[in-house]
Tab-separated table of C-alpha atoms in Angstrom:
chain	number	residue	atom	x	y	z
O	303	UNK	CA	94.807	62.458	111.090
O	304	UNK	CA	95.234	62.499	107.224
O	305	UNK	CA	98.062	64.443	107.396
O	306	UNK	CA	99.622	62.063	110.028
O	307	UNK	CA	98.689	59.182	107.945
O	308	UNK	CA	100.836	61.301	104.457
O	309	UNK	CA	103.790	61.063	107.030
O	310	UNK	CA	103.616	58.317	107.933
O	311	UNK	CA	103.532	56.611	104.061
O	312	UNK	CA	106.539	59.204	103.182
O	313	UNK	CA	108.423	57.754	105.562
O	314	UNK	CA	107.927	54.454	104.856
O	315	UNK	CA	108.970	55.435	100.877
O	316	UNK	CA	111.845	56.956	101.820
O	317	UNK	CA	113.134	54.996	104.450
O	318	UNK	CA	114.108	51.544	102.156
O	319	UNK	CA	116.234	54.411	100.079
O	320	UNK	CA	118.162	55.431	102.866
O	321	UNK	CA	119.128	52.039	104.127
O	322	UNK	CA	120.087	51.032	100.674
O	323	UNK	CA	122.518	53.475	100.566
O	324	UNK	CA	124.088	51.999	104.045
O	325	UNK	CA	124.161	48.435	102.026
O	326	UNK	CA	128.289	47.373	102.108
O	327	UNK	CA	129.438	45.101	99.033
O	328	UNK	CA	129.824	42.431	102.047
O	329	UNK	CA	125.961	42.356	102.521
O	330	UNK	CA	125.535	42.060	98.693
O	331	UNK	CA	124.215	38.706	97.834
O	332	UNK	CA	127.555	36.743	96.360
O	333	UNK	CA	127.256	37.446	92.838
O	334	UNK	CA	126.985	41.045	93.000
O	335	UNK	CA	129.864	41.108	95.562
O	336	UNK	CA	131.747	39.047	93.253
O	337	UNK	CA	130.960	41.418	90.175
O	338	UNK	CA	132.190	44.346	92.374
O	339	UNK	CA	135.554	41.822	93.131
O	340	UNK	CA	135.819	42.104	89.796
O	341	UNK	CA	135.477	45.521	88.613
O	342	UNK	CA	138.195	46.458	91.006
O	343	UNK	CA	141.178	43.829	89.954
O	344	UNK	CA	140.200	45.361	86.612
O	345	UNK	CA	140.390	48.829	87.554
O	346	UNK	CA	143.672	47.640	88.953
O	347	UNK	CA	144.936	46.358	85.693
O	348	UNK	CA	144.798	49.881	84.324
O	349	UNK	CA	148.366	52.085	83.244
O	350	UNK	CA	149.586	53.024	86.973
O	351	UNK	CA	149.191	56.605	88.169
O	352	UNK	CA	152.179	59.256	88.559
O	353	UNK	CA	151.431	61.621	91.102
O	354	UNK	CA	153.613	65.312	90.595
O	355	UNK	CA	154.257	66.912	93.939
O	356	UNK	CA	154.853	70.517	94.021
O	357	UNK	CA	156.401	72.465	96.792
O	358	UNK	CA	154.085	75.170	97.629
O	359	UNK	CA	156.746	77.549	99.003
O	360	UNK	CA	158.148	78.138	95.151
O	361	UNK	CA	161.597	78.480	93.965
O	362	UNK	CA	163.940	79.712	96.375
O	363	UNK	CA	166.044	82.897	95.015
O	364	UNK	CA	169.303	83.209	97.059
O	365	UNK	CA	170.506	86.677	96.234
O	366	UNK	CA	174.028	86.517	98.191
O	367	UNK	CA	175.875	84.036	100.745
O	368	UNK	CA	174.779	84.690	103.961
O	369	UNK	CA	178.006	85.899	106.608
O	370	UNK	CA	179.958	83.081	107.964
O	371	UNK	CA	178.980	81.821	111.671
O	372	UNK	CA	181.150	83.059	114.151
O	373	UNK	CA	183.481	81.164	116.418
O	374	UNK	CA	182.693	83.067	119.207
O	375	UNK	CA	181.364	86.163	121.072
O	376	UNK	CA	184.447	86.678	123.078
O	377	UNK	CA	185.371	90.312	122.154
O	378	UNK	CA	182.703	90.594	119.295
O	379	UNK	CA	180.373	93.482	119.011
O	380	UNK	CA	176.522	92.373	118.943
O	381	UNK	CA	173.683	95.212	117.678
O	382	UNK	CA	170.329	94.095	119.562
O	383	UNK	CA	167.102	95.841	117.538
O	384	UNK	CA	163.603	95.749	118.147
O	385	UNK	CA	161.198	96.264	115.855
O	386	UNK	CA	159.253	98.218	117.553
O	387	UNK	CA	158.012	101.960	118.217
O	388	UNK	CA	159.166	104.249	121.080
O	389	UNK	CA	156.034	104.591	122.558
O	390	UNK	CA	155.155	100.928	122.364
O	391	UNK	CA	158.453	99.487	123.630
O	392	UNK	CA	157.299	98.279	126.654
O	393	UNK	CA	153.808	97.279	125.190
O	394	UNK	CA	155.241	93.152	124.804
O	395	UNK	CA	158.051	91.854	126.241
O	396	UNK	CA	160.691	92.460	123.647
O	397	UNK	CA	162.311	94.947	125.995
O	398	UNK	CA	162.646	92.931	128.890
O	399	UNK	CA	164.000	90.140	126.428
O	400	UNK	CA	166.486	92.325	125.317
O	401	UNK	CA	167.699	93.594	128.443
O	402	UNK	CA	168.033	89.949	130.074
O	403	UNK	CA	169.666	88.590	127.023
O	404	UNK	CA	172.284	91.550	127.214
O	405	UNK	CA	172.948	90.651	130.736
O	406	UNK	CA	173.049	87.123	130.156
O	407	UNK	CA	175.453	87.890	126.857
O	408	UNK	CA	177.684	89.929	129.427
O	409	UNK	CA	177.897	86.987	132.187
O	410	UNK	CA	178.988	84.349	129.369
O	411	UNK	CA	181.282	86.501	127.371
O	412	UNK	CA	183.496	88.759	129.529
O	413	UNK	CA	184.810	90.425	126.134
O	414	UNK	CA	181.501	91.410	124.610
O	415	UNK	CA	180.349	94.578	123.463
O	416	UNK	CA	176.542	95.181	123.428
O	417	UNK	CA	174.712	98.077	121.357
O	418	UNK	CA	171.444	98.128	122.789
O	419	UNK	CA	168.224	98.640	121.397
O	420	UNK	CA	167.718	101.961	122.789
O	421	UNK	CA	170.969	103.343	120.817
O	422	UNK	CA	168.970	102.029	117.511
O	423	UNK	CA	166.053	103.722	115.934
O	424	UNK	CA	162.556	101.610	116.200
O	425	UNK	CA	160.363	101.007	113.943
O	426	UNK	CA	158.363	98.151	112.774
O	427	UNK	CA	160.148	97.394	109.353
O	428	UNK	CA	163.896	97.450	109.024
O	429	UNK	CA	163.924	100.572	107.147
O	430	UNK	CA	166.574	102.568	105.546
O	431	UNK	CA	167.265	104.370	108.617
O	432	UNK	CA	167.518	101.961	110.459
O	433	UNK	CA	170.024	98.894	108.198
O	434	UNK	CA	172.135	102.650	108.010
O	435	UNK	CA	172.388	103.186	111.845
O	436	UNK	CA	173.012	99.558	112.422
O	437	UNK	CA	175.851	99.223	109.943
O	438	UNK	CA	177.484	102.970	111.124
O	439	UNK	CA	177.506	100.925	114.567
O	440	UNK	CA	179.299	97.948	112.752
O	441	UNK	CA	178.378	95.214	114.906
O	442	UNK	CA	179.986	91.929	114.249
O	443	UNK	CA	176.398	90.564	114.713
O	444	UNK	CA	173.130	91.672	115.220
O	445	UNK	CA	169.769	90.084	116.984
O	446	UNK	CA	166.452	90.774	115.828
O	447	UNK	CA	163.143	91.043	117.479
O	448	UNK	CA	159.832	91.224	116.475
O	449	UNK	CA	156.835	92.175	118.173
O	450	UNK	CA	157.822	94.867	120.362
């Protein structure tokens, strides 16, 4: 019962804390909610704030011009590689992307040459070996996929 009774008188210390933390200027009598009226137009008067934005991405380098955008596909040569391993080719559906898009490529543009993915070597990174086999194939563009 004594213990109950410590409880109890805890509570009823701690509870007029809480709520006063819950008390809004509005439910200040007038003067104090004038005072804190107040202190704000003066922290208004103060020297205004400059904010710097940065962009989190950093400078941008450019290195080179990128190619220019073809006109067309008509009679163009297009290099489609997949980053990718041999034995996980058909592991995602970069494969069956590739061989749809080639189709679809083919229906549109009568005139275009496809090196398929297959002719390419995989591999996850584009590699020495691999910028070398796509530029001995000297595509007029080239598609990339990731994610085998």
């Amino acid at each position: 019962m004594r213990r109950k009774l410590i409880w109890i008188v805890v509570a009823l210390m701690v509870m007029p804390a809480m709520l006063a933390g819950f008390i809004t200027p509005s439910a200040l009598p007038l003067d104090t909610a004038q005072e804190t009226g107040k202190q704000k137009k003066a922290a208004a008067k103060q020297a205004p704030v400059t904010l710097t934005v940065l962009n989190p991405q950093g400078p941008v380098k450019k290195n080179r011009d990128l190619a220019p955008r073809l006109g067309t596909l008509d009679g163009k040569k297009v290099a489609l590689w997949l980053s990718a391993t041999p034995d996980q080719v058909y592991a995602g559906k970069g494969a069956e992307l590739y061989d749809l898009l080639a189709k679809m490529l083919k229906e549109k543009f009568a005139d275009i040459k496809i090196v398929p993915y297959a002719d390419l070597p995989m591999k996850f990174a584009p590699e020495n070996e691999v910028v070398t086999a796509i530029a001995a194939a000297k595509p007029d563009a080239v598609v990339a996929a990731f994610g085998g």
